Amino acid sequence: DVKVTQSSRYLVKRTGEKVFLECVQDMDHENMFWYRQDPGLGLRLIYFSYDVKMKEKGDIPEGYSVSREKKERFSLILESASTNQTSMYLCASRLKREGPRSGELFFGEGSRLTVL
Amino acid sequence: DAKTTQPPSMDCAEGRAANLPCNHSTISGNEYVYWYRQIHSQGPQYIIHGLKNNETNEMASLIITEDRKSSTLILPHATLRDTAVYYCIVRVAGNAGNMLTFGGGTRLMVKP
């Protein structure tokens, strides 16, 4: 089974702190994604990566950056955390970039971040 | 991507079939239907997808109407662990940059 592991289930940070959210997948997937999930807003795509050292902005990239130095690892960085970044963050990966299975994402369990 | 409409919530008795409907009346010919679910405090989990034929796997069955304007996800023998939010998503499969859009979904409550 594909396993997508997020480094922390729960984090509490202060406004202005730099925050790193780490995600590792063990199935050699090329594509990886970061979403955030908020009540009433569903899942929103922050950034994604098609391959190592590649990154693309999603729908809400402002205030975030990402790093993909190794194929299995995709990091989300909040350079200066703000209270409106309090949210559930979800990492995902996928095997196929095109075709029907490109809609088959494997998600981690999520990281719930609270910014005070 | 075509928009989908799902009921906000449904109940189902444990052991009975859960039939979750989804309307996608503006679906185009090259769009697939995907279903995911999200159990509380976990990430979404892929269930099944289809284009026009009915599909079945170890988790569920997907029935797509002949005109493809609606579909039904069937959990044949619902258990308490199937309590979750179920998302129906319509998407063009061939476009790598075309990302999944998760709407509100249906909150399924399986009751003993």
Coordinates of C-alpha atoms in Angstrom, one line a residue, chain B residues 3-112:
Chain B
K3 CA -20.0 20.9 -11.3
T4 CA -21.4 18.2 -9.0
T5 CA -24.4 18.3 -6.7
Q6 CA -24.7 16.0 -3.7
P7 CA -27.1 15.9 -0.8
P8 CA -25.4 17.4 2.3
S9 CA -26.2 14.4 4.5
M10 CA -27.6 10.9 4.6
D11 CA -28.2 8.2 7.1
C12 CA -27.9 4.4 6.6
A13 CA -28.5 1.5 8.9
E14 CA -25.6 -0.7 9.6
G15 CA -25.5 -3.8 7.3
R16 CA -27.7 -2.2 4.7
A17 CA -26.6 -0.8 1.4
A18 CA -25.7 2.9 1.3
N19 CA -26.6 4.6 -2.0
L20 CA -25.0 8.0 -2.4
P21 CA -26.2 10.0 -5.4
C22 CA -24.4 12.6 -7.4
N23 CA -25.7 14.9 -10.1
H24 CA -23.3 16.1 -12.8
S25 CA -25.7 17.2 -15.5
T26 CA -23.1 19.3 -17.4
I27 CA -20.5 16.5 -17.6
S28 CA -18.7 16.3 -20.9
G29 CA -17.7 13.3 -22.9
N30 CA -14.1 13.1 -21.7
E31 CA -14.8 13.7 -18.0
Y32 CA -14.5 10.9 -15.5
V33 CA -16.4 10.6 -12.2
Y34 CA -14.2 10.1 -9.1
W35 CA -15.3 9.2 -5.6
Y36 CA -13.4 9.9 -2.4
R37 CA -14.3 9.7 1.2
Q38 CA -12.9 11.4 4.3
I39 CA -13.2 9.9 7.7
H40 CA -13.1 12.4 10.5
S41 CA -9.6 13.7 11.2
Q42 CA -8.1 11.8 8.3
G43 CA -7.1 12.6 4.8
P44 CA -9.4 11.8 1.9
Q45 CA -9.3 8.3 0.5
Y46 CA -9.8 7.4 -3.1
I47 CA -12.6 4.9 -3.6
I48 CA -13.4 4.4 -7.3
H49 CA -13.7 6.1 -10.7
G50 CA -15.5 5.5 -13.9
L51 CA -16.3 7.0 -17.3
K52 CA -19.5 5.4 -18.5
N53 CA -19.5 1.8 -17.6
N54 CA -20.4 0.6 -14.1
E55 CA -17.4 -0.2 -12.0
T56 CA -16.9 -2.3 -8.9
N57 CA -13.9 -2.8 -6.6
E58 CA -13.4 -4.2 -3.1
M59 CA -14.7 -1.0 -1.5
A60 CA -17.8 0.0 -3.6
S61 CA -19.7 0.0 -6.8
L62 CA -20.2 3.0 -9.1
I63 CA -23.3 3.1 -11.2
I64 CA -23.3 5.8 -14.0
T65 CA -26.6 6.5 -15.8
E66 CA -26.6 6.1 -19.5
D67 CA -26.8 9.8 -20.2
R68 CA -23.9 10.2 -17.7
K69 CA -25.7 13.1 -16.0
S70 CA -25.7 11.4 -12.6
S71 CA -24.1 8.5 -10.7
T72 CA -24.5 6.5 -7.5
L73 CA -21.9 5.2 -5.2
I74 CA -23.0 2.0 -3.5
L75 CA -21.5 0.6 -0.3
P76 CA -23.2 -2.8 -0.3
H77 CA -23.1 -3.6 3.4
A78 CA -22.4 -0.4 5.3
T79 CA -20.5 -0.6 8.6
L80 CA -20.0 2.0 11.3
R81 CA -16.5 2.6 9.9
D82 CA -18.1 3.8 6.6
T83 CA -19.3 6.9 8.5
A84 CA -17.5 9.7 6.5
V85 CA -17.9 12.6 4.1
Y86 CA -18.2 11.3 0.5
Y87 CA -17.0 13.4 -2.4
C88 CA -18.1 13.1 -6.0
I89 CA -15.7 14.8 -8.4
V90 CA -15.9 15.1 -12.2
R91 CA -12.7 15.8 -14.0
V92 CA -11.0 15.4 -17.4
A93 CA -8.6 12.6 -16.8
G94 CA -6.1 13.3 -19.6
N95 CA -5.0 16.6 -18.4
A96 CA -2.1 16.4 -16.0
G97 CA -2.6 19.9 -14.8
N98 CA -6.3 19.5 -14.1
M99 CA -6.5 19.1 -10.4
L100 CA -9.2 17.6 -8.3
T101 CA -11.8 20.0 -6.9
F102 CA -13.4 18.8 -3.7
G103 CA -16.8 20.3 -3.0
G104 CA -19.0 19.9 0.1
G105 CA -19.7 16.2 -0.3
T106 CA -22.3 14.1 1.5
R107 CA -21.9 13.3 5.2
L108 CA -22.9 9.7 5.6
M109 CA -23.9 8.5 9.0
V110 CA -24.1 4.8 9.5
K111 CA -26.2 3.9 12.5
P112 CA -26.3 0.7 14.5

